[in-house]
XYZ file of N, CA, C and O in Angstrom:
748
model
N 53.877 53.238 -69.758
C 52.885 53.437 -68.768
C 53.484 52.064 -67.392
O 52.960 54.102 -66.304
N 52.959 51.056 -67.508
C 53.640 50.810 -65.299
C 55.165 49.614 -66.470
O 55.318 49.249 -67.319
N 55.463 49.630 -64.899
C 56.670 48.312 -65.013
C 56.495 47.075 -64.119
O 55.668 48.414 -63.125
N 56.670 45.873 -64.524
C 56.007 45.373 -63.392
C 57.567 44.678 -62.551
O 59.024 44.342 -63.395
N 57.605 43.831 -61.073
C 59.471 43.350 -60.941
C 58.246 42.065 -59.622
O 58.256 42.755 -59.037
N 59.177 41.017 -60.408
C 58.610 40.170 -59.832
C 60.446 39.486 -58.744
O 61.512 38.997 -59.622
N 59.770 40.492 -57.387
C 60.771 39.871 -56.736
C 61.594 38.461 -56.628
O 61.219 37.590 -56.537
N 62.870 38.783 -57.050
C 63.740 37.810 -56.606
C 64.127 36.690 -57.804
O 64.270 36.112 -57.775
N 62.760 36.927 -58.983
C 63.014 36.421 -60.612
C 62.536 37.516 -61.244
O 62.822 36.736 -62.296
N 63.237 38.610 -61.201
C 63.171 38.995 -63.067
C 63.378 40.140 -62.817
O 63.204 41.072 -61.585
N 63.908 41.226 -63.362
C 64.524 42.192 -63.661
C 63.582 43.503 -64.143
O 61.384 42.515 -64.757
N 63.105 44.219 -63.945
C 62.171 45.285 -64.297
C 61.709 45.103 -65.551
O 62.066 44.511 -66.838
N 59.682 44.544 -65.400
C 59.611 44.655 -67.727
C 58.172 46.059 -67.419
O 58.002 46.281 -66.587
N 58.523 46.029 -69.009
C 57.753 47.026 -69.007
C 56.142 46.768 -69.149
O 56.261 45.093 -69.644
N 55.464 47.306 -69.921
C 54.051 47.851 -70.603
C 54.622 46.415 -71.699
O 53.668 45.721 -71.914
N 55.146 46.688 -72.527
C 55.729 45.964 -73.931
C 55.455 44.345 -73.521
O 55.793 43.456 -74.688
N 56.051 44.361 -72.381
C 55.582 42.270 -71.829
C 54.829 42.071 -71.934
O 54.169 40.587 -72.240
N 53.181 42.388 -71.525
C 51.516 42.177 -71.497
C 51.178 42.460 -73.009
O 51.829 42.850 -73.232
N 50.175 40.933 -72.663
C 49.339 41.638 -73.998
C 48.385 42.815 -74.373
O 47.659 42.631 -73.106
N 48.259 43.520 -75.004
C 47.440 44.569 -74.417
C 45.656 43.853 -74.883
O 45.770 43.712 -76.576
N 44.832 43.930 -74.765
C 43.582 43.383 -75.190
C 43.289 45.007 -75.586
O 42.852 44.253 -76.628
N 43.128 45.343 -75.230
C 42.268 46.752 -75.595
C 42.894 48.754 -74.640
O 43.997 48.227 -74.316
N 42.691 49.603 -74.991
C 43.236 49.901 -74.335
C 43.373 50.670 -73.152
O 44.366 50.776 -71.768
N 42.954 49.722 -72.546
C 42.875 49.853 -70.742
C 43.313 48.866 -69.275
O 42.662 48.641 -68.704
N 43.871 47.979 -71.296
C 43.303 46.443 -69.778
C 44.812 46.170 -71.665
O 45.181 45.504 -71.799
N 45.667 44.841 -69.695
C 46.608 44.251 -70.336
C 46.703 43.243 -69.852
O 46.187 42.439 -68.160
N 47.462 41.488 -70.577
C 47.480 40.533 -70.006
C 49.244 39.747 -70.103
O 49.887 39.867 -70.652
N 49.838 39.520 -68.530
C 50.622 38.611 -68.606
C 50.952 37.178 -69.368
O 49.847 36.448 -67.577
N 50.773 36.403 -69.462
C 50.416 35.074 -69.723
C 52.302 34.543 -69.010
O 53.331 33.913 -69.439
N 51.723 33.513 -67.008
C 52.562 33.101 -66.364
C 53.190 32.190 -67.368
O 54.613 32.562 -66.881
N 51.890 31.129 -68.460
C 53.430 30.292 -68.831
C 54.327 30.920 -69.660
O 54.933 30.239 -69.552
N 54.794 32.184 -70.287
C 55.226 32.677 -71.113
C 57.079 32.828 -69.588
O 58.306 33.223 -70.593
N 56.459 33.804 -69.022
C 57.630 33.196 -67.432
C 57.824 32.847 -67.430
O 60.043 31.870 -66.793
N 57.099 31.526 -66.582
C 57.854 30.634 -65.355
C 56.940 29.167 -66.128
O 56.886 28.814 -65.233
N 56.748 29.057 -66.461
C 55.830 27.759 -67.016
C 55.270 27.395 -66.094
O 54.119 28.382 -65.317
N 54.818 26.137 -65.949
C 53.128 25.604 -64.726
C 53.731 26.394 -63.220
O 52.323 26.097 -62.807
N 55.045 25.960 -63.536
C 55.288 26.998 -61.515
C 54.699 28.359 -61.319
O 55.915 28.861 -60.625
N 53.137 29.232 -61.856
C 53.564 30.454 -61.532
C 52.683 29.918 -60.365
O 52.723 31.401 -59.826
N 52.448 29.511 -59.650
C 51.887 29.653 -57.628
C 53.085 30.119 -57.422
O 53.137 30.431 -56.736
N 54.668 30.121 -57.849
C 56.387 29.743 -56.949
C 55.850 31.554 -57.403
O 56.883 31.841 -56.264
N 55.667 32.105 -57.676
C 55.859 33.753 -57.742
C 54.390 33.979 -57.085
O 53.120 33.593 -56.600
N 55.027 34.414 -55.538
C 53.854 35.574 -54.582
C 53.962 36.372 -54.467
O 52.726 36.738 -53.591
N 54.870 37.037 -55.255
C 54.533 38.585 -55.304
C 54.981 38.875 -56.212
O 55.343 39.103 -56.851
N 53.866 40.808 -56.458
C 54.859 41.689 -57.840
C 54.939 42.594 -57.406
O 54.036 42.855 -56.250
N 55.434 43.343 -57.777
C 55.769 45.006 -57.370
C 55.937 45.997 -58.655
O 56.143 44.573 -60.230
N 54.208 46.416 -59.029
C 54.175 47.158 -60.120
C 53.921 49.006 -59.669
O 54.534 48.993 -58.744
N 54.436 49.447 -60.330
C 54.899 51.063 -60.587
C 54.273 51.972 -61.584
O 54.605 51.324 -63.132
N 54.420 52.786 -61.805
C 54.091 53.945 -62.684
C 55.760 54.426 -63.152
O 56.225 54.636 -62.428
N 55.224 54.208 -64.212
C 56.318 55.367 -64.936
C 56.367 56.489 -65.213
O 55.371 57.006 -65.120
N 57.202 56.880 -65.407
C 57.367 58.925 -65.167
C 56.773 59.883 -65.936
O 55.751 60.494 -66.008
N 56.271 58.862 -67.317
C 55.431 59.463 -68.521
C 54.178 59.636 -68.401
O 52.966 59.778 -69.128
N 53.374 58.957 -67.145
C 52.559 58.365 -67.128
C 51.556 59.590 -66.570
O 52.124 59.502 -66.363
N 49.709 59.431 -67.774
C 49.175 60.051 -67.776
C 48.245 59.644 -67.365
O 47.194 59.707 -67.776
N 47.985 59.084 -65.810
C 46.102 58.374 -65.304
C 45.784 59.640 -64.441
O 46.583 60.653 -63.740
N 44.978 59.458 -64.849
C 43.609 60.818 -64.300
C 43.494 60.301 -62.906
O 44.532 59.110 -62.127
N 43.870 61.026 -61.485
C 44.117 60.856 -60.392
C 42.399 59.948 -59.677
O 42.970 60.049 -58.649
N 41.882 60.911 -61.684
C 40.847 59.439 -60.437
C 39.986 57.858 -60.655
O 39.447 57.774 -60.620
N 41.488 57.913 -61.188
C 41.622 56.596 -61.602
C 42.522 55.098 -61.544
O 43.853 56.044 -60.574
N 42.759 54.300 -61.355
C 44.041 53.223 -60.861
C 44.310 52.765 -61.698
O 44.000 52.200 -62.321
N 45.829 51.695 -61.479
C 45.707 50.966 -62.446
C 45.904 49.344 -61.615
O 46.927 48.636 -60.407
N 44.079 48.692 -61.841
C 44.018 47.204 -61.346
C 45.245 46.059 -61.076
O 45.276 45.874 -62.474
N 45.941 45.329 -60.396
C 45.889 44.194 -60.410
C 44.958 43.161 -59.787
O 45.149 42.592 -59.316
N 44.699 42.011 -61.410
C 43.718 41.093 -60.529
C 45.560 40.166 -61.307
O 45.706 39.791 -62.170
N 45.235 38.324 -60.696
C 45.281 37.025 -60.761
C 44.473 35.943 -61.442
O 43.108 36.253 -60.473
N 44.696 35.300 -62.154
C 43.480 34.269 -62.399
C 44.884 32.731 -62.732
O 45.773 32.738 -63.107
N 44.532 31.993 -61.370
C 44.846 30.835 -61.610
C 44.544 30.351 -63.568
O 43.180 30.574 -63.602
N 44.919 28.568 -64.002
C 43.962 28.617 -64.985
C 42.547 27.830 -64.360
O 42.420 27.410 -63.829
N 41.602 27.972 -65.645
C 40.401 28.424 -65.469
C 39.956 28.717 -64.159
O 38.367 28.498 -63.587
N 40.167 29.642 -63.549
C 39.573 30.166 -62.397
C 39.026 31.876 -62.533
O 40.011 32.593 -63.789
N 37.877 32.117 -61.644
C 37.789 33.726 -62.464
C 39.443 34.986 -62.178
O 40.089 34.503 -60.551
N 39.738 35.036 -62.483
C 40.462 36.751 -61.855
C 40.180 37.170 -60.353
O 39.239 37.387 -59.661
N 40.699 38.054 -59.311
C 41.529 38.152 -58.878
C 41.956 38.527 -58.347
O 42.868 38.938 -58.560
N 41.323 40.026 -57.605
C 42.022 41.930 -57.720
C 43.051 41.492 -56.252
O 42.764 40.434 -55.068
N 44.337 42.102 -56.658
C 44.498 42.002 -55.375
C 45.851 42.923 -55.022
O 45.740 43.351 -53.880
N 45.232 44.441 -55.875
C 45.658 45.569 -55.355
C 45.409 46.603 -56.361
O 45.314 46.221 -57.779
N 46.079 47.805 -56.867
C 46.374 48.374 -57.540
C 47.702 49.458 -57.044
O 47.685 49.787 -56.221
N 47.782 50.604 -58.214
C 47.981 51.260 -57.702
C 47.461 52.753 -58.667
O 46.634 52.701 -59.080
N 48.245 54.239 -57.841
C 47.231 54.957 -58.622
C 48.306 56.957 -58.049
O 49.841 56.025 -58.604
N 48.102 57.385 -58.016
C 49.048 58.787 -58.767
C 49.521 58.938 -56.867
O 50.739 59.478 -57.505
N 48.810 58.288 -55.897
C 49.122 59.093 -55.402
C 49.871 58.425 -54.249
O 50.425 58.202 -53.524
N 50.099 56.661 -54.651
C 50.620 55.328 -54.167
C 50.870 55.274 -55.811
O 50.607 54.433 -55.880
N 52.090 55.506 -56.261
C 52.791 55.370 -57.344
C 53.300 53.421 -57.122
O 53.858 53.217 -58.815
N 52.838 52.998 -56.705
C 54.090 51.669 -56.823
C 53.295 51.499 -55.416
O 53.343 51.770 -54.288
N 53.269 49.097 -55.111
C 52.831 48.776 -54.730
C 53.410 47.192 -54.812
O 54.166 46.896 -55.150
N 53.942 46.849 -53.075
C 54.207 44.931 -53.826
C 52.930 44.647 -52.718
O 52.276 44.263 -52.462
N 52.667 43.983 -54.038
C 50.842 42.992 -54.343
C 51.476 41.833 -53.878
O 52.593 40.682 -54.694
N 51.101 41.596 -52.672
C 50.909 39.029 -52.189
C 50.389 38.672 -54.070
O 49.449 39.509 -54.036
N 50.548 37.323 -54.278
C 49.426 36.730 -55.500
C 49.351 35.760 -54.590
O 49.837 34.573 -54.921
N 47.884 35.317 -54.016
C 47.180 34.824 -53.207
C 46.593 33.520 -54.697
O 45.596 33.829 -54.918
N 47.272 32.936 -55.088
C 46.948 32.251 -56.184
C 45.838 31.691 -56.045
O 45.263 30.487 -54.826
N 44.923 31.344 -57.129
C 43.137 30.478 -56.136
C 43.921 29.319 -56.650
O 44.272 29.111 -57.563
N 43.052 28.385 -56.356
C 42.973 26.881 -56.773
C 42.118 26.891 -58.224
O 41.198 27.875 -58.026
N 43.149 26.287 -59.122
C 42.825 26.215 -60.314
C 41.639 25.257 -59.741
O 40.705 24.629 -59.498
N 40.043 25.754 -61.189
C 39.186 25.692 -61.839
C 38.684 25.039 -62.659
O 39.358 25.039 -63.856
N 37.254 25.212 -62.908
C 36.880 24.903 -64.053
C 37.987 23.405 -64.877
O 38.645 22.204 -64.890
N 38.068 25.048 -66.749
C 38.258 23.412 -67.693
C 40.191 23.342 -67.149
O 40.310 24.809 -67.262
N 40.886 22.533 -66.710
C 41.997 22.833 -66.647
C 42.873 22.966 -68.084
O 44.351 23.666 -68.134
N 42.559 21.716 -68.670
C 43.767 21.186 -70.233
C 43.338 21.598 -70.401
O 44.822 21.908 -71.505
N 42.220 21.518 -70.875
C 42.474 22.918 -72.813
C 41.049 23.158 -72.837
O 40.272 22.738 -71.833
N 41.160 23.615 -73.894
C 40.050 24.518 -74.501
C 39.364 23.430 -75.406
O 39.607 22.699 -76.055
N 38.186 24.395 -75.635
C 37.269 24.239 -77.950
C 39.446 23.607 -78.499
O 38.752 22.787 -79.157
N 39.737 24.833 -78.954
C 40.793 24.740 -79.993
C 42.475 24.033 -79.266
O 42.421 24.143 -79.418
N 42.612 23.063 -78.090
C 43.179 22.350 -77.332
C 44.726 23.566 -77.191
O 44.941 22.783 -77.197
N 44.287 24.546 -77.244
C 45.340 25.612 -76.515
C 45.379 25.153 -74.469
O 43.905 24.793 -74.172
N 46.292 24.463 -74.273
C 46.014 24.541 -73.208
C 46.115 26.264 -72.290
O 46.279 27.356 -72.198
N 45.711 25.827 -70.639
C 45.243 27.343 -70.004
C 46.093 27.231 -69.334
O 45.906 26.761 -68.845
N 46.498 29.086 -69.173
C 47.753 29.116 -68.063
C 47.040 30.271 -67.502
O 45.947 30.201 -67.292
N 47.939 30.506 -66.126
C 47.706 31.041 -65.269
C 48.094 32.548 -66.107
O 49.112 32.479 -67.337
N 47.625 33.757 -64.929
C 47.633 35.321 -66.524
C 47.809 35.516 -64.369
O 46.640 36.336 -64.006
N 48.686 37.006 -65.393
C 48.096 38.821 -64.528
C 47.271 39.865 -65.470
O 48.056 40.100 -66.563
N 46.363 40.357 -65.102
C 46.219 41.085 -65.388
C 45.676 42.250 -65.218
O 46.105 42.423 -63.650
N 46.205 43.526 -65.700
C 46.035 44.822 -65.675
C 45.198 45.314 -65.432
O 45.102 45.604 -67.084
N 44.547 46.421 -64.976
C 43.585 47.487 -65.929
C 43.215 48.851 -65.408
O 43.603 48.804 -63.919
N 42.728 50.183 -66.504
C 42.308 51.195 -65.170
C 41.363 50.815 -65.099
O 40.404 50.872 -65.741
N 41.104 51.905 -63.905
C 40.018 51.545 -63.487
C 39.343 52.765 -62.960
O 40.337 52.872 -62.034
N 38.405 53.496 -62.589
C 37.698 53.865 -61.796
C 38.752 53.006 -60.292
O 37.894 52.346 -59.430
N 38.948 54.850 -59.389
C 39.787 53.789 -58.228
C 38.155 54.121 -57.306
O 37.998 53.385 -56.555
N 36.983 54.928 -57.281
C 35.986 54.713 -56.361
C 35.395 53.170 -56.370
O 34.630 53.240 -55.635
N 35.598 52.595 -57.968
C 34.742 51.530 -58.261
C 35.758 50.351 -57.508
O 34.843 49.523 -57.303
N 37.141 50.293 -57.173
C 37.674 49.473 -56.693
C 37.544 49.284 -55.169
O 37.281 49.991 -54.283
N 37.427 47.120 -54.619
C 37.930 47.428 -52.848
C 39.056 48.157 -52.316
O 39.907 48.812 -53.107
N 39.217 48.878 -51.453
C 39.608 48.793 -50.671
C 41.324 48.641 -51.327
O 41.456 47.053 -51.445
N 42.358 50.103 -50.990
C 43.602 49.317 -50.927
C 44.008 48.063 -50.720
O 45.303 48.138 -50.960
N 43.919 47.961 -49.106
C 44.546 47.850 -48.101
C 43.868 46.029 -48.247
O 44.068 45.143 -47.418
N 43.598 45.238 -49.346
C 42.859 44.387 -49.310
C 44.157 43.770 -49.317
O 43.538 42.072 -48.248
N 44.900 43.228 -50.049
C 45.960 42.368 -49.640
C 46.798 42.224 -47.855
O 46.805 41.330 -47.813
N 46.520 43.337 -47.958
C 47.107 43.207 -46.501
C 45.985 42.250 -45.400
O 46.062 41.697 -44.674
N 44.704 42.568 -45.840
C 43.936 42.286 -45.115
C 43.722 40.259 -45.006
O 43.378 40.234 -44.624
N 44.709 40.529 -46.005
C 44.257 38.615 -46.957
C 45.135 38.104 -46.243
O 44.613 37.373 -45.544
N 46.630 38.921 -45.714
C 47.725 37.552 -45.537
C 47.096 38.729 -43.687
O 47.710 36.905 -42.817
N 46.885 39.421 -43.311
C 46.197 39.195 -41.922
C 44.830 37.842 -41.036
O 45.670 37.085 -41.441
N 44.614 37.866 -42.757
C 43.171 36.084 -42.746
C 43.710 35.387 -43.013
O 44.062 34.652 -41.727
N 45.109 34.483 -43.520
C 45.729 33.452 -43.336
C 46.830 33.551 -42.288
O 46.637 32.086 -41.991
N 47.119 34.515 -42.681
C 48.094 34.353 -40.925
C 47.323 33.991 -39.941
O 47.460 32.334 -39.560
N 45.854 34.802 -39.559
C 45.288 33.364 -38.697
C 44.975 32.195 -39.001
O 45.333 31.828 -37.238
N 44.706 32.341 -39.306
C 44.239 30.617 -40.128
C 44.775 29.629 -40.150
O 45.188 28.896 -39.637
N 46.337 30.344 -40.503
C 47.272 29.183 -39.920
C 47.851 29.305 -38.656
O 48.332 27.546 -38.227
N 47.916 30.192 -38.189
C 48.419 30.072 -36.330
C 47.297 29.160 -35.679
O 47.304 28.267 -34.406
N 45.886 29.574 -36.295
C 44.753 28.627 -36.213
C 44.870 27.235 -35.935
O 44.535 26.176 -35.525
N 45.246 27.059 -37.454
C 45.662 25.220 -37.511
C 46.319 25.327 -36.605
O 46.628 23.656 -36.692
N 47.615 25.978 -36.541
C 48.550 25.096 -35.981
C 48.133 24.982 -34.817
O 48.527 23.604 -34.062
N 47.124 25.314 -33.883
C 47.212 24.990 -32.408
C 46.362 24.001 -32.680
O 46.713 23.399 -31.950
N 45.809 23.866 -32.776
C 44.422 22.777 -33.288
C 44.986 21.658 -33.261
O 44.576 20.389 -32.179
N 46.301 21.798 -33.716
C 47.053 20.064 -34.249
C 48.013 20.378 -33.569
O 47.764 18.934 -33.402
N 48.777 20.761 -32.823
C 49.329 21.003 -31.111
C 48.187 20.291 -30.427
O 48.684 19.193 -29.673
N 46.785 21.068 -30.209
C 45.550 20.458 -29.223
C 45.123 18.817 -29.624
O 45.137 17.796 -28.848
N 45.319 18.209 -30.983
C 44.476 17.092 -31.343
C 45.790 16.564 -30.468
O 44.854 15.580 -31.045
N 46.812 16.450 -30.374
C 47.786 15.760 -30.357
C 47.486 15.149 -28.601
O 48.468 14.188 -28.887
N 47.041 16.037 -27.996
C 47.126 15.898 -26.742
C 45.430 15.673 -26.529
O 45.598 15.024 -25.047
N 44.862 15.494 -26.679
C 43.387 14.763 -27.192
C 43.005 13.279 -26.353
O 43.434 12.818 -26.499
N 42.312 13.179 -25.672
C 41.799 12.996 -25.111
C 40.102 12.533 -25.403
O 39.205 12.985 -26.291
N 39.377 10.956 -25.416
C 37.583 11.263 -25.741
C 36.989 10.616 -24.661
O 37.561 9.979 -23.775
N 36.081 11.379 -23.989
C 34.594 10.787 -22.615
C 33.635 11.703 -23.475
O 32.397 12.604 -24.315
N 33.125 11.095 -24.680
C 31.762 10.281 -24.898
C 32.095 10.578 -26.005
O 32.640 11.478 -27.027
N 31.504 12.123 -26.031
C 31.141 13.042 -27.507
C 31.990 13.591 -27.788
O 32.223 15.178 -28.101
N 32.262 13.662 -26.168
C 33.526 15.598 -26.545
C 34.485 15.433 -26.223
O 35.815 14.350 -26.000
N 35.264 15.988 -26.609
C 37.051 16.497 -26.621
C 37.962 16.804 -25.674
O 38.005 17.938 -25.287
N 38.851 15.759 -24.896
C 39.461 16.763 -23.990
C 40.542 16.671 -24.219
O 41.731 16.069 -24.371
N 40.609 18.087 -23.186
C 42.185 18.324 -23.410
C 42.275 18.745 -22.264
O 42.244 19.058 -21.009
N 44.309 18.635 -22.454
C 45.036 18.882 -20.953
C 44.399 20.655 -20.214
O 44.747 22.141 -21.325
N 44.813 21.305 -19.107
C 44.610 22.071 -18.603
C 45.296 23.497 -18.780
O 44.829 24.495 -19.391
N 46.312 22.613 -18.669
C 47.999 23.661 -19.724
C 48.460 23.725 -20.757
O 49.112 24.210 -21.001
N 47.152 23.273 -21.987
C 47.875 23.090 -23.182
C 48.012 24.130 -24.166
O 48.675 24.525 -25.257
N 46.472 25.966 -23.662
C 47.487 26.662 -24.643
C 48.317 26.899 -24.200
O 49.876 27.474 -24.983
N 48.754 26.712 -23.056
C 50.037 27.622 -22.622
C 51.469 27.474 -22.940
O 52.594 27.216 -23.351
N 51.490 25.460 -23.168
C 51.968 24.602 -23.718
C 52.742 24.872 -25.269
O 53.608 24.678 -25.283
N 51.344 24.960 -25.558
C 51.317 24.888 -26.718
C 51.752 26.595 -27.532
O 53.447 26.968 -27.864
N 51.401 28.124 -27.163
C 52.276 29.782 -27.369
C 53.855 29.563 -26.660
O 53.994 29.425 -26.767
N 54.591 28.391 -25.539
C 55.424 27.742 -25.742
C 56.672 27.570 -26.601
O 57.007 28.430 -26.804
N 55.617 26.850 -26.629
C 56.502 26.056 -28.134
C 56.802 26.517 -29.410
O 57.810 26.900 -29.437
N 55.930 27.671 -29.530
C 54.911 28.319 -30.521
C 56.489 29.597 -30.771
O 57.039 29.638 -31.054
N 56.253 29.429 -29.711
C 57.021 31.841 -29.298
C 59.210 31.040 -29.108
O 59.269 31.488 -29.721
N 59.093 29.918 -29.057
C 60.233 29.441 -28.545
C 60.649 28.901 -29.913
O 62.163 28.864 -30.468
N 60.167 28.170 -31.148
C 60.472 27.773 -32.039
C 60.781 29.280 -33.061
O 61.654 29.611 -34.035
N 59.743 29.949 -32.915
C 59.698 31.876 -33.137
C 61.185 32.309 -33.453
O 61.898 32.745 -34.766
N 61.672 32.155 -31.844
C 63.003 32.690 -31.597
C 63.850 32.009 -32.783
O 65.204 32.359 -32.906
N 63.870 30.551 -32.079
C 64.849 29.849 -33.476
C 65.767 29.478 -34.914
O 66.481 29.694 -34.574
N 64.420 30.308 -35.361
C 63.615 29.661 -36.503
C 63.071 30.681 -36.758
O 62.333 31.594 -37.117
N 63.735 32.048 -37.197
C 63.564 33.009 -38.168
C 62.744 33.266 -39.454
O 60.901 33.797 -39.400
N 62.610 32.410 -40.182
C 62.086 31.836 -41.106
C 60.930 30.738 -40.963
O 59.666 30.885 -41.674
N 60.707 30.833 -39.512
C 59.058 29.922 -38.985
C 58.740 31.142 -39.431
O 56.863 30.018 -40.273
N 58.631 31.583 -38.690
C 57.094 33.258 -38.648
C 56.858 33.025 -40.154
O 55.352 33.466 -40.545
N 57.466 32.871 -41.435
C 57.284 33.919 -42.220
C 56.130 32.534 -43.574
O 56.026 32.980 -43.483
N 56.633 31.051 -42.669
C 56.095 30.651 -43.140
C 54.460 30.732 -43.440
O 52.994 29.606 -43.705
N 54.209 31.226 -41.476
C 53.138 31.224 -42.156
C 52.081 32.695 -42.361
O 50.348 32.352 -42.532
N 53.042 33.354 -43.118
C 52.622 35.257 -43.924
C 52.295 34.269 -45.583
O 51.916 35.517 -45.789
N 52.455 33.406 -45.543
C 52.394 33.098 -47.741
C 50.928 33.107 -47.287
O 50.118 32.640 -47.479
């Protein structure tokens, strides 16, 4: 029905790698795949296999779950979009982190389910989340730069007038020198 690849981490894996919960839901326990380093897996490529019989109004939705947290929607594939590389923005672990009542460890999971296309969020959610994270990281970089030049005047912070120009030039120069620099903002 479907397959997945974790870029630079795995060979293609088919549906048999996932535990089937019911006819339309599957779960991959990340402990069996990478142990506790689940958050080092930053993206997944999911694709429909040729023999799939997914109705045109359905989608194969992908969710992630950190230990003790609820599932978070990452994206989906459909007959018209049969493959996608999805970002995995793992949420912070929450709730009971170590043990459940039966003393089995709680682990991170990737869930896949067949769902009505109309009920899913926009398939560009992941792109929107990437842009939001990028904007927050660039803003944080600017704030930290400005904070290092701040003075205090009563209850106000005072910065030099050319601070934005200085930050932007430094930012551009660093991006030109180090091509990996901007990639760090997009994670």
